[in-house]
Amino acid sequence: GLATSVLSREIAERLSEAGPEGAIRQAVQNAHLAILHEGKRMPTTRRMGTTVVLAVLLNGRALVTGVGDSPALLARGGAYRKLTEDHTI
């Protein structure tokens, strides 16, 4: 979808210049703006939105972010731990 393509492209383009955290932050923001723009362009999708749960594995480290109502979870040994907060309003 739209968010996935924007996130993938933005992270790949910005990773070397902005670092991992900056690239992810900017990619999520630009995906949000792209969705708002698309919603304004097409009246039938005016209220569209998305949930993002994203993990980037880089140099043995996982950077995890989430926006929306689906938190990222870590499953280990049959137990689950929340890594991000649910942003439901």
PDB file of C-alpha atoms in Angstrom:
ATOM      1  CA  GLY A   1       0.000   0.000   0.000  1.00  0.00           C
ATOM      2  CA  LEU A   2       0.821   3.661   0.042  1.00  0.00           C
ATOM      3  CA  ALA A   3       2.354   3.746   3.533  1.00  0.00           C
ATOM      4  CA  THR A   4       4.533   0.687   2.887  1.00  0.00           C
ATOM      5  CA  SER A   5       5.946   2.083  -0.353  1.00  0.00           C
ATOM      6  CA  VAL A   6       6.659   5.512   1.189  1.00  0.00           C
ATOM      7  CA  LEU A   7       8.269   3.972   4.293  1.00  0.00           C
ATOM      8  CA  SER A   8      10.497   1.630   2.279  1.00  0.00           C
ATOM      9  CA  ARG A   9      11.642   4.328  -0.129  1.00  0.00           C
ATOM     10  CA  GLU A  10      12.195   6.994   2.526  1.00  0.00           C
ATOM     11  CA  ILE A  11      14.211   4.765   4.862  1.00  0.00           C
ATOM     12  CA  ALA A  12      16.442   3.554   2.019  1.00  0.00           C
ATOM     13  CA  GLU A  13      17.028   7.119   0.774  1.00  0.00           C
ATOM     14  CA  ARG A  14      17.639   8.744   4.163  1.00  0.00           C
ATOM     15  CA  LEU A  15      19.468   6.052   6.137  1.00  0.00           C
ATOM     16  CA  SER A  16      23.025   7.181   5.364  1.00  0.00           C
ATOM     17  CA  GLU A  17      22.395  10.910   5.839  1.00  0.00           C
ATOM     18  CA  ALA A  18      19.967  10.923   8.794  1.00  0.00           C
ATOM     19  CA  GLY A  19      21.021   7.769  10.643  1.00  0.00           C
ATOM     20  CA  PRO A  20      18.585   4.990  11.523  1.00  0.00           C
ATOM     21  CA  GLU A  21      16.442   6.895  14.043  1.00  0.00           C
ATOM     22  CA  GLY A  22      16.218  10.016  11.889  1.00  0.00           C
ATOM     23  CA  ALA A  23      15.431   8.026   8.746  1.00  0.00           C
ATOM     24  CA  ILE A  24      12.625   6.129  10.489  1.00  0.00           C
ATOM     25  CA  ARG A  25      11.181   9.292  12.050  1.00  0.00           C
ATOM     26  CA  GLN A  26      11.194  11.143   8.722  1.00  0.00           C
ATOM     27  CA  ALA A  27       9.809   8.136   6.833  1.00  0.00           C
ATOM     28  CA  VAL A  28       6.847   7.784   9.216  1.00  0.00           C
ATOM     29  CA  GLN A  29       6.134  11.506   8.996  1.00  0.00           C
ATOM     30  CA  ASN A  30       6.274  11.480   5.188  1.00  0.00           C
ATOM     31  CA  ALA A  31       4.022   8.414   5.004  1.00  0.00           C
ATOM     32  CA  HIS A  32       1.517  10.282   7.177  1.00  0.00           C
ATOM     33  CA  LEU A  33       1.668  13.320   4.865  1.00  0.00           C
ATOM     34  CA  ALA A  34       1.258  11.131   1.764  1.00  0.00           C
ATOM     35  CA  ILE A  35      -1.867   9.549   3.254  1.00  0.00           C
ATOM     36  CA  LEU A  36      -3.321  12.964   4.143  1.00  0.00           C
ATOM     37  CA  HIS A  37      -2.593  14.209   0.621  1.00  0.00           C
ATOM     38  CA  GLU A  38      -4.207  11.154  -0.981  1.00  0.00           C
ATOM     39  CA  GLY A  39      -7.247  11.548   1.279  1.00  0.00           C
ATOM     40  CA  LYS A  40      -7.711  15.155   0.163  1.00  0.00           C
ATOM     41  CA  ARG A  41      -7.247  14.214  -3.494  1.00  0.00           C
ATOM     42  CA  MET A  42      -9.990  11.588  -3.489  1.00  0.00           C
ATOM     43  CA  PRO A  43     -13.237  12.408  -1.625  1.00  0.00           C
ATOM     44  CA  THR A  44     -14.037   8.703  -1.120  1.00  0.00           C
ATOM     45  CA  THR A  45     -10.803   8.250   0.862  1.00  0.00           C
ATOM     46  CA  ARG A  46     -11.037  11.538   2.739  1.00  0.00           C
ATOM     47  CA  ARG A  47     -10.887   9.901   6.163  1.00  0.00           C
ATOM     48  CA  MET A  48      -8.364   7.194   5.340  1.00  0.00           C
ATOM     49  CA  GLY A  49      -5.542   6.413   7.732  1.00  0.00           C
ATOM     50  CA  THR A  50      -3.129   3.650   8.578  1.00  0.00           C
ATOM     51  CA  THR A  51      -1.418   1.904  11.433  1.00  0.00           C
ATOM     52  CA  VAL A  52       2.356   1.499  11.319  1.00  0.00           C
ATOM     53  CA  VAL A  53       4.369  -1.084  13.207  1.00  0.00           C
ATOM     54  CA  LEU A  54       7.912  -1.054  11.918  1.00  0.00           C
ATOM     55  CA  ALA A  55      11.108  -2.866  12.859  1.00  0.00           C
ATOM     56  CA  VAL A  56      14.405  -2.153  11.147  1.00  0.00           C
ATOM     57  CA  LEU A  57      17.231  -4.609  11.818  1.00  0.00           C
ATOM     58  CA  LEU A  58      20.598  -2.938  11.472  1.00  0.00           C
ATOM     59  CA  ASN A  59      23.993  -4.104  12.732  1.00  0.00           C
ATOM     60  CA  GLY A  60      22.483  -6.584  15.169  1.00  0.00           C
ATOM     61  CA  ARG A  61      20.104  -3.989  16.590  1.00  0.00           C
ATOM     62  CA  ALA A  62      16.322  -3.729  16.152  1.00  0.00           C
ATOM     63  CA  LEU A  63      14.784  -0.268  15.956  1.00  0.00           C
ATOM     64  CA  VAL A  64      11.045  -0.501  16.559  1.00  0.00           C
ATOM     65  CA  THR A  65       8.336   2.134  16.173  1.00  0.00           C
ATOM     66  CA  GLY A  66       4.587   2.144  16.072  1.00  0.00           C
ATOM     67  CA  VAL A  67       1.882   4.653  15.261  1.00  0.00           C
ATOM     68  CA  GLY A  68      -1.781   3.794  15.618  1.00  0.00           C
ATOM     69  CA  ASP A  69      -3.714   1.138  17.443  1.00  0.00           C
ATOM     70  CA  SER A  70      -1.427  -1.853  16.877  1.00  0.00           C
ATOM     71  CA  PRO A  71       1.476  -2.067  19.308  1.00  0.00           C
ATOM     72  CA  ALA A  72       4.665  -3.957  18.472  1.00  0.00           C
ATOM     73  CA  LEU A  73       5.091  -7.069  20.612  1.00  0.00           C
ATOM     74  CA  LEU A  74       8.162  -9.153  21.377  1.00  0.00           C
ATOM     75  CA  ALA A  75       7.424 -12.864  21.679  1.00  0.00           C
ATOM     76  CA  ARG A  76      10.004 -14.801  23.648  1.00  0.00           C
ATOM     77  CA  GLY A  77       9.681 -18.087  25.517  1.00  0.00           C
ATOM     78  CA  GLY A  78       5.892 -18.128  25.232  1.00  0.00           C
ATOM     79  CA  ALA A  79       5.574 -14.661  26.792  1.00  0.00           C
ATOM     80  CA  TYR A  80       4.761 -11.379  25.061  1.00  0.00           C
ATOM     81  CA  ARG A  81       6.089  -7.945  25.935  1.00  0.00           C
ATOM     82  CA  LYS A  82       4.768  -4.675  24.512  1.00  0.00           C
ATOM     83  CA  LEU A  83       7.501  -2.649  22.810  1.00  0.00           C
ATOM     84  CA  THR A  84       5.359   0.317  21.729  1.00  0.00           C
ATOM     85  CA  GLU A  85       2.247   2.033  23.037  1.00  0.00           C
ATOM     86  CA  ASP A  86      -1.236   1.883  21.511  1.00  0.00           C
ATOM     87  CA  HIS A  87      -2.188   5.345  20.184  1.00  0.00           C
ATOM     88  CA  THR A  88      -5.955   4.827  20.070  1.00  0.00           C
ATOM     89  CA  ILE A  89      -7.826   8.025  20.848  1.00  0.00           C
TER      90      ILE A  89
END
